[in-house]
Short mmCIF file of C-alpha atoms in Angstrom, two decimals:
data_model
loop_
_atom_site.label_atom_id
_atom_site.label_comp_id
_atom_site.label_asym_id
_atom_site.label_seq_id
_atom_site.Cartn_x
_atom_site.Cartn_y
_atom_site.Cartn_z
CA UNK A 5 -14.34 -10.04 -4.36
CA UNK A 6 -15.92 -7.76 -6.94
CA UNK A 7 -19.43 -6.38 -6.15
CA UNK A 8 -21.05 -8.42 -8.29
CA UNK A 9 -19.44 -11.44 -6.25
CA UNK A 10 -20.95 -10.04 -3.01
CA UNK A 11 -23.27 -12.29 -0.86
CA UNK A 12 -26.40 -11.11 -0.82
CA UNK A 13 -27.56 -9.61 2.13
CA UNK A 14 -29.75 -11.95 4.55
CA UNK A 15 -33.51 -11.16 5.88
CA UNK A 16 -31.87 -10.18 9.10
CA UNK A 17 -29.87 -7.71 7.47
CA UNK A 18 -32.48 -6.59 5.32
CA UNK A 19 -34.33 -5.71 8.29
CA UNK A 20 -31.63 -4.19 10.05
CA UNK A 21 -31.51 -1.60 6.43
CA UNK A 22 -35.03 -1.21 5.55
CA UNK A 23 -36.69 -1.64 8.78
CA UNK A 24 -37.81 1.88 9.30
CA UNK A 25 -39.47 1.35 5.57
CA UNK A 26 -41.49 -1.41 6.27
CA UNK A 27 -42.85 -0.19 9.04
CA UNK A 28 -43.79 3.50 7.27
CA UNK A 29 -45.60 1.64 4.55
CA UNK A 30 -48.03 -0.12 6.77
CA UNK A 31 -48.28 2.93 9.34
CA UNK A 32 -46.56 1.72 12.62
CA UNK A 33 -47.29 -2.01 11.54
CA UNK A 34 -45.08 -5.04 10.13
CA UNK A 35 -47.67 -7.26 9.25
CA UNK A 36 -51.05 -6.85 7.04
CA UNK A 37 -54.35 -5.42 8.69
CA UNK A 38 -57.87 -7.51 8.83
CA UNK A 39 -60.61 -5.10 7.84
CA UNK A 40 -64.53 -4.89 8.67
CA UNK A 41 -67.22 -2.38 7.63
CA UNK A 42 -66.21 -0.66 11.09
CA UNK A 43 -62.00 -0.07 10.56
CA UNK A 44 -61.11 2.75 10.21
CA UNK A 45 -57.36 2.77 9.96
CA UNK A 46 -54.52 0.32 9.19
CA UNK A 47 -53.63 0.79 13.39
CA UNK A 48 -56.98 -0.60 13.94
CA UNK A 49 -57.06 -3.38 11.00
CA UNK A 50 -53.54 -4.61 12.11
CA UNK A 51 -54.89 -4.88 15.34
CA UNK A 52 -57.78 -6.92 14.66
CA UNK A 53 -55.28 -9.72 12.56
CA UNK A 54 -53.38 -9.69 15.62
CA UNK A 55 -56.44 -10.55 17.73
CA UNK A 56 -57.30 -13.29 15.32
CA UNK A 57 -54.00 -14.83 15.47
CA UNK A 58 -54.68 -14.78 19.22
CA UNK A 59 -58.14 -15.80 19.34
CA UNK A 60 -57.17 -18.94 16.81
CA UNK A 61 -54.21 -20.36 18.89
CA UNK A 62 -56.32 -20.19 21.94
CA UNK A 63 -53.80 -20.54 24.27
CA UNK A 64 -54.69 -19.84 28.42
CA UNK A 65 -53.30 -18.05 31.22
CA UNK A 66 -49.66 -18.43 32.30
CA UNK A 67 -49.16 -21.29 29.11
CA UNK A 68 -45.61 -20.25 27.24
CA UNK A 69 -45.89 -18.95 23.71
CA UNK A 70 -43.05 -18.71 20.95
CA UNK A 71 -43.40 -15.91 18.34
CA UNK A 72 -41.15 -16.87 15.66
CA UNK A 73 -39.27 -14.13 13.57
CA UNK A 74 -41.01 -11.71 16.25
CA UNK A 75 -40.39 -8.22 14.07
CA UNK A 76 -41.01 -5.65 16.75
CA UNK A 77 -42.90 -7.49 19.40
CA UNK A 78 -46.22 -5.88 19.05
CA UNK A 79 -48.35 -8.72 18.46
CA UNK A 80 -46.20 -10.86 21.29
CA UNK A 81 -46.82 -7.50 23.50
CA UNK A 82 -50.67 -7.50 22.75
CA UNK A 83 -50.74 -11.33 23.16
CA UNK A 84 -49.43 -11.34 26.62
CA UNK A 85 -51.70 -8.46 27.72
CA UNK A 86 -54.25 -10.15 26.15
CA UNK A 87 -53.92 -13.71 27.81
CA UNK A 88 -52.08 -13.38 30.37
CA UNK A 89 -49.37 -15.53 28.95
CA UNK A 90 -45.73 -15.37 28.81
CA UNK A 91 -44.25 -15.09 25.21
CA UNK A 92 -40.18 -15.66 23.81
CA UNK A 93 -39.90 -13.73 20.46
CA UNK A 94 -37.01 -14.69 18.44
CA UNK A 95 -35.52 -12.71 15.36
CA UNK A 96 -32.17 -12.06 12.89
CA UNK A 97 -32.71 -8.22 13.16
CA UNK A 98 -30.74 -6.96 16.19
CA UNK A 99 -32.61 -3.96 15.42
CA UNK A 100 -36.00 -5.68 15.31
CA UNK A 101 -34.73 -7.20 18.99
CA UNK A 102 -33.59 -4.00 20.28
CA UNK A 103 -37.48 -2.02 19.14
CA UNK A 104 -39.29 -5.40 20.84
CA UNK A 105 -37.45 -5.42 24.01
CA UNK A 106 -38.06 -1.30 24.39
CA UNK A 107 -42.18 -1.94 23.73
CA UNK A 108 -42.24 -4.96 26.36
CA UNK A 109 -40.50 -3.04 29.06
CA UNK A 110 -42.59 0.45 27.84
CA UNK A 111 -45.54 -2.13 28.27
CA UNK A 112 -44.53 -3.24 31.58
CA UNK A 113 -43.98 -6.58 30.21
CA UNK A 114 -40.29 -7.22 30.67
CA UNK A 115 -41.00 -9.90 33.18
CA UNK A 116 -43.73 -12.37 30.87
CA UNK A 117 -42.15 -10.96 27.12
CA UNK A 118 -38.26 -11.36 26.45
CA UNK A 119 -36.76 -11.42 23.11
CA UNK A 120 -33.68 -13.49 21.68
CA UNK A 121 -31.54 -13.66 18.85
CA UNK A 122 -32.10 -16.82 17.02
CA UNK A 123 -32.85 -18.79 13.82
CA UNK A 124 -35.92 -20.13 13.07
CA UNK A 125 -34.52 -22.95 10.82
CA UNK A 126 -32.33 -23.98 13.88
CA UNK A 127 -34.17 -23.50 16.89
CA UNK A 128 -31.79 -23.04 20.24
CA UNK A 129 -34.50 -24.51 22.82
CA UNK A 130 -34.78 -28.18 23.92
CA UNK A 131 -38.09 -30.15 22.40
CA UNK A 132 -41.56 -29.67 24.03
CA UNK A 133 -40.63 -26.49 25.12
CA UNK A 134 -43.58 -24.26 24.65
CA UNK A 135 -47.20 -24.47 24.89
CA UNK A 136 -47.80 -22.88 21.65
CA UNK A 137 -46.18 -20.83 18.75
CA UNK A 138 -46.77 -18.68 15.88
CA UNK A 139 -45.07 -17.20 12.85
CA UNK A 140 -47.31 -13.73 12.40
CA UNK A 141 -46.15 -13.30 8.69
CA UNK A 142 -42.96 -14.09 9.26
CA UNK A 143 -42.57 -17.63 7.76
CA UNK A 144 -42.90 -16.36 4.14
CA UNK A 145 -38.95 -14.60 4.58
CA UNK A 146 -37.59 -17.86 5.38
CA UNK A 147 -36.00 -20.12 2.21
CA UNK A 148 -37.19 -23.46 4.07
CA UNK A 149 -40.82 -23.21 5.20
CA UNK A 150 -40.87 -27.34 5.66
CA UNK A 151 -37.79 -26.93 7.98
CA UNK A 152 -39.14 -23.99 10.15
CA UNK A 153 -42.48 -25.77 10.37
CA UNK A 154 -40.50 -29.06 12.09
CA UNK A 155 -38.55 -26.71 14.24
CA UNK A 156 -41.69 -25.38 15.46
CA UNK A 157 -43.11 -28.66 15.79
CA UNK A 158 -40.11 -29.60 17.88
CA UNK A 159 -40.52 -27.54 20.34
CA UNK A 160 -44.60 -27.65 21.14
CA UNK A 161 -45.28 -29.71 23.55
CA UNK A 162 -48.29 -32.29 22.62
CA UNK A 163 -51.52 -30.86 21.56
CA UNK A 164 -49.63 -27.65 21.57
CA UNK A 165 -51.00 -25.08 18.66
CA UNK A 166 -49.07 -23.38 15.58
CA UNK A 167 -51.19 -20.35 14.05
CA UNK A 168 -49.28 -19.00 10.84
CA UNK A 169 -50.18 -15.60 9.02
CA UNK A 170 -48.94 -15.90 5.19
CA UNK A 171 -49.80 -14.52 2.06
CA UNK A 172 -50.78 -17.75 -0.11
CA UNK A 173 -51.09 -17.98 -4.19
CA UNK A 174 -55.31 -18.73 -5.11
CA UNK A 175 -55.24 -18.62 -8.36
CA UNK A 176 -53.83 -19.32 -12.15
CA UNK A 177 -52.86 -15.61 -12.94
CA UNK A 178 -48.81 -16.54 -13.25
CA UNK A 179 -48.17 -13.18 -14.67
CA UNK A 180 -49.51 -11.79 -11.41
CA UNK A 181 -47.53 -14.27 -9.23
CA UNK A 182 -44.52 -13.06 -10.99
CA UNK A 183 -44.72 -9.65 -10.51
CA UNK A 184 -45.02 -9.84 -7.18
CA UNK A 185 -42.54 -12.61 -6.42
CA UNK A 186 -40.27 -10.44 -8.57
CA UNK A 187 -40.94 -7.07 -5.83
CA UNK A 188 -40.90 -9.15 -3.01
CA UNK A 189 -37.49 -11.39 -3.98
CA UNK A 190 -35.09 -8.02 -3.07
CA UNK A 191 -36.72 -8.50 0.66
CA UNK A 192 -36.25 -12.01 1.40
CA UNK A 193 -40.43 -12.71 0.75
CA UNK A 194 -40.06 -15.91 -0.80
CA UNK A 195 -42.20 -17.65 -3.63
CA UNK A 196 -46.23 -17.98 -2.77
CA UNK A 197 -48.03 -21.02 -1.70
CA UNK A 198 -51.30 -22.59 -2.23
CA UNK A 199 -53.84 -23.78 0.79
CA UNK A 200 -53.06 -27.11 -0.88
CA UNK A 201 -49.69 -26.62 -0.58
CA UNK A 202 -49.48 -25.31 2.78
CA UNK A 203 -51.50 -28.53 3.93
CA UNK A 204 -48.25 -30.75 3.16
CA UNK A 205 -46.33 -28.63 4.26
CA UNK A 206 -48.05 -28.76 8.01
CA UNK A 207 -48.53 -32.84 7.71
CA UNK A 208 -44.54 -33.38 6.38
CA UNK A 209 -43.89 -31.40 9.37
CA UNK A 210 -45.49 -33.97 12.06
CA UNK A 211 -48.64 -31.39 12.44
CA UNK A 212 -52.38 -31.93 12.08
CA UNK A 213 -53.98 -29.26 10.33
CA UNK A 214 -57.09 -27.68 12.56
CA UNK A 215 -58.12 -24.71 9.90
CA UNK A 216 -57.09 -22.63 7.52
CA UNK A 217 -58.92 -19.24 6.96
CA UNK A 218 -58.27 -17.57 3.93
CA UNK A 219 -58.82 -13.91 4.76
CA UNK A 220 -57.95 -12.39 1.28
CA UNK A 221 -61.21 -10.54 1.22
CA UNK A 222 -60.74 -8.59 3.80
CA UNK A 223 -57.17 -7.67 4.15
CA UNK A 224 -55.38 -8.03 0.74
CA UNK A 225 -56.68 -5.24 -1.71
CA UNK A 226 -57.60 -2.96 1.78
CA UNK A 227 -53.73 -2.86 3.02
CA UNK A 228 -52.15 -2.92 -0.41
CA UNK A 229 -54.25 0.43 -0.95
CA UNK A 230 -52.60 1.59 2.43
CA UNK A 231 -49.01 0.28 1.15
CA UNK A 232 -49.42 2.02 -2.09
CA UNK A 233 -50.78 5.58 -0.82
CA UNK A 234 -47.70 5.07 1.72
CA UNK A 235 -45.24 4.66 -1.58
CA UNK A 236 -46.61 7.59 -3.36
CA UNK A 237 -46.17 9.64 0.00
CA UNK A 238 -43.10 8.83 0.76
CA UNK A 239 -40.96 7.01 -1.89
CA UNK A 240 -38.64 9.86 -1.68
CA UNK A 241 -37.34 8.73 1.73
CA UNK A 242 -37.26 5.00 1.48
CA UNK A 243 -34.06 2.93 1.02
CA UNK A 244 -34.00 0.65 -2.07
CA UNK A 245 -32.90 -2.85 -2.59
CA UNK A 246 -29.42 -3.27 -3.76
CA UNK A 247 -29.15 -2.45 -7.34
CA UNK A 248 -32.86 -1.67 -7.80
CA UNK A 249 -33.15 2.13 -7.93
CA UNK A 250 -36.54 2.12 -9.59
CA UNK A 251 -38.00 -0.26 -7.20
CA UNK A 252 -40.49 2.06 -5.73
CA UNK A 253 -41.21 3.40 -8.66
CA UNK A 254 -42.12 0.33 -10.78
CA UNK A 255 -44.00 -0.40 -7.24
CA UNK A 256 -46.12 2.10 -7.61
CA UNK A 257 -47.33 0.62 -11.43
CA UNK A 258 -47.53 -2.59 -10.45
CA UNK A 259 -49.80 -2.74 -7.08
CA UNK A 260 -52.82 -1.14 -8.59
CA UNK A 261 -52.55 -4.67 -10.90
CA UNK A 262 -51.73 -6.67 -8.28
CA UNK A 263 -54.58 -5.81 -5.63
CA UNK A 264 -57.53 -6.13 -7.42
CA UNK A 265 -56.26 -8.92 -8.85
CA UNK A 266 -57.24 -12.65 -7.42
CA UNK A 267 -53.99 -14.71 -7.90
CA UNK A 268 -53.01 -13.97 -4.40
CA UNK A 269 -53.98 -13.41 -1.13
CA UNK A 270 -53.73 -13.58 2.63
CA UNK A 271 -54.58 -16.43 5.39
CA UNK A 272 -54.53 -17.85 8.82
CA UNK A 273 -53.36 -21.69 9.53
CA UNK A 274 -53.87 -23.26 12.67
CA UNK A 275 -52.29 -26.79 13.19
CA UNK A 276 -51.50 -28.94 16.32
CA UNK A 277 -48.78 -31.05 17.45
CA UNK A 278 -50.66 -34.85 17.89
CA UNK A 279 -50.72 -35.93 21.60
CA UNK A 280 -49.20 -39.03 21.17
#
């Protein structure tokens, strides 16, 4: 097979390569940050999404809680702490796995927060298995978000809660789209939806939609600023996509554009599995 021929590599390999990138471009984090005139860092804005995500699914004391596509179990770490709840965070990256299960058992957590290999689009645990779930920015790397939603589905029990953290498309600007899709495509980030769109998505999957909170204002331009002083800091040291040398470089042009632009954006869902 010629290199050309090569497979792709998948978003759990892609982790396992560029992990250590990710998390250097959002200081410490894997997911965006949620920002108010009193943050002062992207530690502190990344912990205030993760307390929204936990404040929307609403789930109480000693319930079970699945974090799919779990990157390094900080927000299923601060979500046990935080409710008192016991949490199964799956992933592709044995690396990702390896970093969770350390911070749980650092955290004293071992016994509530475990973590498992396993795909989202194929779930390994029997139906009405969990009290609630979430994907924290994780179900934008998966090729199927209709089939990951019905997995999740699957496994809530009734009334159970979903809370997804996504980036969504909110505008017309298709030049903008592009050139993001385009940076995002060598990382498994997969093409943008609308609210509009992510409301089908949530009813084809058997779900009821109970909000969607379109955060954008306060977390988009404020994190990409973060991602973008991290690229000019440290571009040096970063790993590139396969074939992509100038990736961070043509990065580093193109977020200014695409930050204070309003094509995209970031939100919360929350949907429910119907009771009967």
């Amino acid at each position: 097979m010629t290199k050309s021929q090569q497979p792709s590599p998948g978003p759990g390999e892609i982790h396992d390569e560029h992990g250590d990138v990710f998390t250097a471009l959002l200081d410490g984090s894997l997911h965006f940050g949620l920002w108010d005139d009193t943050t002062r860092s992207m530690r502190e804005a990344a912990d205030n999404m993760t307390d929204l995500m936990i404040n929307e699914l609403a789930v109480k004391s000693a319930q079970s809680v699945l974090d799919i596509g779990c990157g390094i179990g900080e927000p299923a770490v601060r979500l046990a702490r935080a409710r008192n709840v016991d949490v199964v965070g799956i992933n592709v990256s044995r690396q990702q796995l390896a970093a969770a299960t350390e911070r749980a058992a650092a955290e004293g957590l071992q016994d509530r927060v475990r973590f498992e290999f396993a795909d989202a689009l194929d779930l390994p645990f029997p139906p009405e298995s969990f009290d609630a779930a979430w994907f924290f920015e994780s179900l934008l790397h998966m090729p199927d978000r209709l089939r990951a939603l019905s997995q999740a589905a699957r496994v809530l029990r009734p009334g159970g809660r979903l809370a997804v953290a996504d980036f969504i498309r909110r505008g017309p600007d298709l030049d903008e789209q592009t050139a993001v899709e385009e940076r995002l495509a060598g990382f498994h980030i997969s093409a943008m939806p609308t609210l509009e769109d992510y409301a089908e998505t949530v009813a084809a999957a058997g779900l009821v939609m109970a909000a969607a909170i379109d955060v954008s204002d306060r977390s988009w331009r404020q994190t990409l600023a973060v991602v973008q002083e991290n690229i000019a800091r440290l571009q040096h040291t970063f790993t590139t996509p396969s074939g992509q040398e100038d990736y961070w470089a043509e990065a580093r042009e193109t977020l200014p554009r695409i930050a204070e632009g309003s094509a995209l954006g970031y939100a919360v869902f929350v949907a429910a599995k119907p009771r009967g």
